[in-house]
Amino acid sequence: MATPVKPYQNSKEGKKTQVRNMFNGIAQNYDALNRVISFGIDISWRKKVVALIEATNPKNILDIATGTGDLAIHLAETNAEKIIGLDLSPGMLSVGIEKVSQKNLNHKIDMIIGDSEALPFDANSIDAVTVAFGVRNFENLSLGLSEILRVLKPQGSLVILETSVPEKTPFKQGYSLYTKNLLPLIGRLFSKDKSAYAYLSESAAQFPHGERFNNILKEIGFTTVVHHPQTFGVATIYQAVK
């Protein structure tokens, strides 16, 4: 990839610290803004992730980059006994913890602070891992994916939902116009952090998607890697097995 995109290009802090600070700053408005910028379609994408995970009948699920807990809460609809939501941002987690409590899911969902590149779990201990709109924020993509492979049980499932770039006309041109011009503008209406949503669109544009990301997963050691483009290719769901 090109030079890694960071939220604050003029800052000397590493990407991980910048990402944590950025999400801490936008946490309170994050859910509302997500609904607006995706026109609410992100909810249906998450439901598809849940269906793919549910089909594997896991007893425990680790949701990395859980943020405010949207996917973790949806995963509570499965028969899993325990769901662990892990995130680097205390601000995002505090919102998620409140949402989990409001839905009376404390018995099923644990929300913890953690680093995706140094997961606090034993090897071969997790049945299924999910990541929604999080892998492009990893400071070291290979390390983060290797950690997922390490903690997954043999035959364990990984399902990733991530933004991608449409490849067909006119969706490609429309997506470029939206992400470069309208998305940062909408973001500024919800947040005083002008850099935050510019970063989210720039990181999405640079992140390898489709077969490129499939190949990265295979290089890490995952098998049975497939991807499913969503909504003209503006997002993609990836499936892989340890």
mmCIF file of C-alpha atoms in Angstrom:
data_model
loop_
_atom_site.group_PDB
_atom_site.id
_atom_site.type_symbol
_atom_site.label_atom_id
_atom_site.label_comp_id
_atom_site.label_asym_id
_atom_site.label_seq_id
_atom_site.Cartn_x
_atom_site.Cartn_y
_atom_site.Cartn_z
ATOM 1 C CA MET A 1 0.000 0.000 0.000
ATOM 2 C CA ALA A 2 0.915 3.637 -0.183
ATOM 3 C CA THR A 3 2.063 5.649 2.824
ATOM 4 C CA PRO A 4 -0.308 4.719 5.681
ATOM 5 C CA VAL A 5 -3.209 7.116 6.105
ATOM 6 C CA LYS A 6 -3.473 8.562 9.610
ATOM 7 C CA PRO A 7 -6.167 10.824 11.089
ATOM 8 C CA TYR A 8 -3.767 13.679 11.810
ATOM 9 C CA GLN A 9 -0.991 13.724 9.242
ATOM 10 C CA ASN A 10 0.916 16.532 10.958
ATOM 11 C CA SER A 11 1.015 14.712 14.285
ATOM 12 C CA LYS A 12 4.109 12.789 15.340
ATOM 13 C CA GLU A 13 1.994 10.248 17.224
ATOM 14 C CA GLY A 14 1.627 6.756 15.773
ATOM 15 C CA LYS A 15 -1.498 5.690 13.916
ATOM 16 C CA LYS A 16 -2.776 3.609 16.842
ATOM 17 C CA THR A 17 -2.689 6.562 19.246
ATOM 18 C CA GLN A 18 -4.216 8.868 16.654
ATOM 19 C CA VAL A 19 -7.048 6.437 15.908
ATOM 20 C CA ARG A 20 -7.812 6.039 19.621
ATOM 21 C CA ASN A 21 -7.882 9.803 20.162
ATOM 22 C CA MET A 22 -10.002 10.356 17.070
ATOM 23 C CA PHE A 23 -12.657 7.853 18.095
ATOM 24 C CA ASN A 24 -12.668 9.148 21.657
ATOM 25 C CA GLY A 25 -13.517 12.543 20.216
ATOM 26 C CA ILE A 26 -16.387 11.435 17.953
ATOM 27 C CA ALA A 27 -17.810 8.641 20.134
ATOM 28 C CA GLN A 28 -20.963 10.433 21.281
ATOM 29 C CA ASN A 29 -22.099 11.195 17.719
ATOM 30 C CA TYR A 30 -20.697 8.112 16.011
ATOM 31 C CA ASP A 31 -23.882 6.022 15.835
ATOM 32 C CA ALA A 32 -26.044 8.846 14.523
ATOM 33 C CA LEU A 33 -23.483 9.797 11.916
ATOM 34 C CA ASN A 34 -23.063 6.189 10.783
ATOM 35 C CA ARG A 35 -26.771 5.953 10.053
ATOM 36 C CA VAL A 36 -26.632 9.159 8.027
ATOM 37 C CA ILE A 37 -23.512 8.492 5.951
ATOM 38 C CA SER A 38 -24.582 4.919 5.071
ATOM 39 C CA PHE A 39 -28.267 5.828 4.663
ATOM 40 C CA GLY A 40 -28.945 3.146 7.290
ATOM 41 C CA ILE A 41 -27.771 0.339 5.000
ATOM 42 C CA ASP A 42 -24.964 -0.584 7.406
ATOM 43 C CA ILE A 43 -27.580 -2.240 9.625
ATOM 44 C CA SER A 44 -28.429 -4.771 6.905
ATOM 45 C CA TRP A 45 -24.721 -5.432 6.317
ATOM 46 C CA ARG A 46 -24.236 -6.249 9.997
ATOM 47 C CA LYS A 47 -27.214 -8.589 9.934
ATOM 48 C CA LYS A 48 -25.572 -10.517 7.090
ATOM 49 C CA VAL A 49 -22.414 -10.850 9.198
ATOM 50 C CA VAL A 50 -24.509 -12.213 12.063
ATOM 51 C CA ALA A 51 -26.150 -14.760 9.757
ATOM 52 C CA LEU A 52 -22.760 -16.002 8.526
ATOM 53 C CA ILE A 53 -21.478 -16.339 12.089
ATOM 54 C CA GLU A 54 -24.657 -17.968 13.352
ATOM 55 C CA ALA A 55 -24.331 -20.673 10.705
ATOM 56 C CA THR A 56 -21.095 -21.834 12.372
ATOM 57 C CA ASN A 57 -22.806 -22.167 15.779
ATOM 58 C CA PRO A 58 -19.990 -20.684 17.909
ATOM 59 C CA LYS A 59 -20.036 -20.844 21.704
ATOM 60 C CA ASN A 60 -17.970 -17.677 22.035
ATOM 61 C CA ILE A 61 -17.439 -14.743 19.679
ATOM 62 C CA LEU A 62 -14.816 -12.007 19.742
ATOM 63 C CA ASP A 63 -15.892 -8.754 18.097
ATOM 64 C CA ILE A 64 -12.738 -6.720 17.463
ATOM 65 C CA ALA A 65 -12.967 -2.936 17.037
ATOM 66 C CA THR A 66 -16.421 -3.262 18.557
ATOM 67 C CA GLY A 67 -16.709 0.508 18.944
ATOM 68 C CA THR A 68 -20.112 1.373 20.368
ATOM 69 C CA GLY A 69 -21.138 -2.271 20.271
ATOM 70 C CA ASP A 70 -23.535 -2.322 17.321
ATOM 71 C CA LEU A 71 -22.321 -5.629 15.917
ATOM 72 C CA ALA A 72 -21.797 -7.209 19.341
ATOM 73 C CA ILE A 73 -25.423 -6.433 20.211
ATOM 74 C CA HIS A 74 -26.621 -7.957 16.936
ATOM 75 C CA LEU A 75 -24.475 -11.033 17.645
ATOM 76 C CA ALA A 76 -26.414 -11.535 20.888
ATOM 77 C CA GLU A 77 -29.201 -12.857 18.653
ATOM 78 C CA THR A 78 -27.092 -15.967 18.022
ATOM 79 C CA ASN A 79 -26.878 -18.953 20.345
ATOM 80 C CA ALA A 80 -23.378 -18.006 21.490
ATOM 81 C CA GLU A 81 -22.937 -18.190 25.247
ATOM 82 C CA LYS A 82 -20.486 -15.285 25.414
ATOM 83 C CA ILE A 83 -19.659 -12.341 23.167
ATOM 84 C CA ILE A 84 -16.617 -10.196 23.860
ATOM 85 C CA GLY A 85 -16.481 -6.714 22.385
ATOM 86 C CA LEU A 86 -12.920 -5.356 22.276
ATOM 87 C CA ASP A 87 -11.881 -1.844 21.351
ATOM 88 C CA LEU A 88 -8.942 0.517 21.713
ATOM 89 C CA SER A 89 -11.087 3.583 22.456
ATOM 90 C CA PRO A 90 -12.454 4.096 26.003
ATOM 91 C CA GLY A 91 -14.817 6.730 24.630
ATOM 92 C CA MET A 92 -16.425 4.356 22.143
ATOM 93 C CA LEU A 93 -16.576 1.564 24.715
ATOM 94 C CA SER A 94 -18.334 3.760 27.263
ATOM 95 C CA VAL A 95 -21.131 4.359 24.756
ATOM 96 C CA GLY A 96 -21.231 0.646 23.961
ATOM 97 C CA ILE A 97 -21.336 -0.399 27.609
ATOM 98 C CA GLU A 98 -24.343 1.861 28.149
ATOM 99 C CA LYS A 99 -26.123 0.398 25.114
ATOM 100 C CA VAL A 100 -25.457 -3.167 26.271
ATOM 101 C CA SER A 101 -26.800 -2.332 29.725
ATOM 102 C CA GLN A 102 -29.930 -0.682 28.290
ATOM 103 C CA LYS A 103 -30.673 -3.847 26.331
ATOM 104 C CA ASN A 104 -30.082 -6.047 29.414
ATOM 105 C CA LEU A 105 -27.310 -7.970 27.689
ATOM 106 C CA ASN A 106 -24.635 -7.689 30.392
ATOM 107 C CA HIS A 107 -24.924 -11.417 31.051
ATOM 108 C CA LYS A 108 -23.986 -12.206 27.469
ATOM 109 C CA ILE A 109 -21.738 -9.378 26.263
ATOM 110 C CA ASP A 110 -18.465 -8.274 27.855
ATOM 111 C CA MET A 111 -17.011 -4.973 26.630
ATOM 112 C CA ILE A 112 -13.264 -4.624 27.208
ATOM 113 C CA ILE A 113 -10.437 -2.281 26.286
ATOM 114 C CA GLY A 114 -7.824 -4.051 24.224
ATOM 115 C CA ASP A 115 -5.354 -3.860 21.362
ATOM 116 C CA SER A 116 -6.180 -5.822 18.218
ATOM 117 C CA GLU A 117 -2.470 -6.335 17.651
ATOM 118 C CA ALA A 118 -1.919 -7.861 21.105
ATOM 119 C CA LEU A 119 -5.113 -9.729 21.927
ATOM 120 C CA PRO A 120 -5.453 -10.705 25.604
ATOM 121 C CA PHE A 121 -6.578 -14.268 24.874
ATOM 122 C CA ASP A 122 -4.937 -17.678 24.760
ATOM 123 C CA ALA A 123 -4.165 -19.330 21.454
ATOM 124 C CA ASN A 124 -6.944 -21.524 20.057
ATOM 125 C CA SER A 125 -9.533 -20.152 22.487
ATOM 126 C CA ILE A 126 -12.103 -18.330 20.320
ATOM 127 C CA ASP A 127 -14.733 -19.971 18.098
ATOM 128 C CA ALA A 128 -15.454 -16.978 15.862
ATOM 129 C CA VAL A 129 -14.091 -13.478 15.300
ATOM 130 C CA THR A 130 -15.816 -10.518 13.697
ATOM 131 C CA VAL A 131 -14.485 -7.098 12.706
ATOM 132 C CA ALA A 132 -16.805 -4.406 11.332
ATOM 133 C CA PHE A 133 -15.164 -1.336 9.810
ATOM 134 C CA GLY A 134 -12.066 -1.878 11.904
ATOM 135 C CA VAL A 135 -9.270 -3.629 10.037
ATOM 136 C CA ARG A 136 -8.365 -0.545 8.023
ATOM 137 C CA ASN A 137 -7.624 1.173 11.340
ATOM 138 C CA PHE A 138 -5.032 -1.428 12.359
ATOM 139 C CA GLU A 139 -1.611 0.155 12.654
ATOM 140 C CA ASN A 140 -0.032 -3.112 11.505
ATOM 141 C CA LEU A 141 -2.522 -5.029 9.386
ATOM 142 C CA SER A 142 -0.486 -8.234 9.181
ATOM 143 C CA LEU A 143 0.080 -8.310 12.933
ATOM 144 C CA GLY A 144 -3.586 -7.732 13.687
ATOM 145 C CA LEU A 145 -4.691 -10.492 11.324
ATOM 146 C CA SER A 146 -2.011 -12.836 12.699
ATOM 147 C CA GLU A 147 -3.336 -12.238 16.201
ATOM 148 C CA ILE A 148 -6.817 -13.185 15.042
ATOM 149 C CA LEU A 149 -5.429 -16.375 13.521
ATOM 150 C CA ARG A 150 -3.606 -17.146 16.775
ATOM 151 C CA VAL A 151 -6.637 -16.864 19.072
ATOM 152 C CA LEU A 152 -9.067 -18.669 16.768
ATOM 153 C CA LYS A 153 -9.655 -22.348 17.374
ATOM 154 C CA PRO A 154 -8.846 -24.707 14.496
ATOM 155 C CA GLN A 155 -11.692 -24.422 11.969
ATOM 156 C CA GLY A 156 -12.742 -21.190 13.679
ATOM 157 C CA SER A 157 -14.437 -18.546 11.541
ATOM 158 C CA LEU A 158 -13.456 -14.983 10.740
ATOM 159 C CA VAL A 159 -15.988 -12.582 9.209
ATOM 160 C CA ILE A 160 -14.914 -9.050 8.342
ATOM 161 C CA LEU A 161 -17.137 -6.205 7.150
ATOM 162 C CA GLU A 162 -15.151 -3.374 5.640
ATOM 163 C CA THR A 163 -15.606 -0.471 3.284
ATOM 164 C CA SER A 164 -14.475 -0.935 -0.300
ATOM 165 C CA VAL A 165 -14.496 0.979 -3.569
ATOM 166 C CA PRO A 166 -16.980 0.171 -6.359
ATOM 167 C CA GLU A 167 -15.271 -0.894 -9.553
ATOM 168 C CA LYS A 168 -18.076 -0.432 -12.070
ATOM 169 C CA THR A 169 -19.265 2.781 -13.708
ATOM 170 C CA PRO A 170 -21.167 4.888 -12.646
ATOM 171 C CA PHE A 171 -20.963 3.643 -9.051
ATOM 172 C CA LYS A 172 -17.199 4.180 -8.900
ATOM 173 C CA GLN A 173 -17.508 7.830 -9.891
ATOM 174 C CA GLY A 174 -20.478 8.410 -7.600
ATOM 175 C CA TYR A 175 -18.653 6.845 -4.670
ATOM 176 C CA SER A 176 -15.588 9.024 -5.270
ATOM 177 C CA LEU A 177 -17.717 12.170 -5.339
ATOM 178 C CA TYR A 178 -19.550 11.183 -2.170
ATOM 179 C CA THR A 179 -16.528 10.174 -0.086
ATOM 180 C CA LYS A 180 -14.231 13.026 -1.135
ATOM 181 C CA ASN A 181 -16.741 15.855 -0.962
ATOM 182 C CA LEU A 182 -19.964 15.030 0.836
ATOM 183 C CA LEU A 183 -18.745 12.651 3.551
ATOM 184 C CA PRO A 184 -16.258 15.094 5.148
ATOM 185 C CA LEU A 185 -18.933 17.816 4.988
ATOM 186 C CA ILE A 186 -21.493 15.630 6.751
ATOM 187 C CA GLY A 187 -18.855 14.641 9.287
ATOM 188 C CA ARG A 188 -18.152 18.270 10.150
ATOM 189 C CA LEU A 189 -21.847 18.798 10.879
ATOM 190 C CA PHE A 190 -21.676 16.088 13.545
ATOM 191 C CA SER A 191 -18.172 16.601 14.874
ATOM 192 C CA LYS A 192 -15.762 19.450 15.570
ATOM 193 C CA ASP A 193 -12.944 17.143 14.485
ATOM 194 C CA LYS A 194 -12.556 18.095 10.832
ATOM 195 C CA SER A 195 -9.910 15.451 10.241
ATOM 196 C CA ALA A 196 -11.892 12.467 11.520
ATOM 197 C CA TYR A 197 -14.219 11.817 8.613
ATOM 198 C CA ALA A 198 -11.707 12.929 6.017
ATOM 199 C CA TYR A 199 -9.528 10.151 7.443
ATOM 200 C CA LEU A 200 -12.332 7.600 7.301
ATOM 201 C CA SER A 201 -12.926 8.264 3.608
ATOM 202 C CA GLU A 202 -9.206 8.405 2.733
ATOM 203 C CA SER A 203 -8.426 5.196 4.604
ATOM 204 C CA ALA A 204 -11.304 3.434 2.878
ATOM 205 C CA ALA A 205 -10.003 4.506 -0.535
ATOM 206 C CA GLN A 206 -6.495 3.198 0.157
ATOM 207 C CA PHE A 207 -7.405 -0.043 1.894
ATOM 208 C CA PRO A 208 -6.915 -3.175 -0.262
ATOM 209 C CA HIS A 209 -10.274 -4.730 -1.050
ATOM 210 C CA GLY A 210 -11.694 -7.694 -2.913
ATOM 211 C CA GLU A 211 -9.125 -10.192 -4.158
ATOM 212 C CA ARG A 212 -6.263 -8.066 -2.835
ATOM 213 C CA PHE A 213 -7.498 -8.450 0.712
ATOM 214 C CA ASN A 214 -8.335 -12.117 0.101
ATOM 215 C CA ASN A 215 -4.693 -12.672 -0.808
ATOM 216 C CA ILE A 216 -3.514 -10.956 2.374
ATOM 217 C CA LEU A 217 -5.726 -13.251 4.463
ATOM 218 C CA LYS A 218 -4.334 -16.283 2.645
ATOM 219 C CA GLU A 219 -0.760 -15.108 3.182
ATOM 220 C CA ILE A 220 -1.440 -14.825 6.916
ATOM 221 C CA GLY A 221 -2.602 -18.441 6.939
ATOM 222 C CA PHE A 222 -6.379 -18.369 6.587
ATOM 223 C CA THR A 223 -8.154 -20.797 4.281
ATOM 224 C CA THR A 224 -11.512 -20.938 2.482
ATOM 225 C CA VAL A 225 -11.303 -17.200 1.876
ATOM 226 C CA VAL A 226 -14.239 -15.646 0.014
ATOM 227 C CA HIS A 227 -15.673 -12.152 -0.277
ATOM 228 C CA HIS A 228 -19.151 -10.777 -0.877
ATOM 229 C CA PRO A 229 -19.450 -7.197 -2.231
ATOM 230 C CA GLN A 230 -22.369 -5.260 -0.762
ATOM 231 C CA THR A 231 -24.479 -2.452 -2.250
ATOM 232 C CA PHE A 232 -22.653 -1.969 -5.566
ATOM 233 C CA GLY A 233 -19.309 -2.598 -3.853
ATOM 234 C CA VAL A 234 -19.265 0.214 -1.285
ATOM 235 C CA ALA A 235 -18.663 -2.428 1.396
ATOM 236 C CA THR A 236 -17.465 -6.021 1.348
ATOM 237 C CA ILE A 237 -17.935 -8.981 3.670
ATOM 238 C CA TYR A 238 -14.987 -11.353 3.897
ATOM 239 C CA GLN A 239 -15.144 -14.913 5.242
ATOM 240 C CA ALA A 240 -12.164 -17.019 6.211
ATOM 241 C CA VAL A 241 -11.404 -20.127 8.249
ATOM 242 C CA LYS A 242 -8.409 -21.045 10.389
#
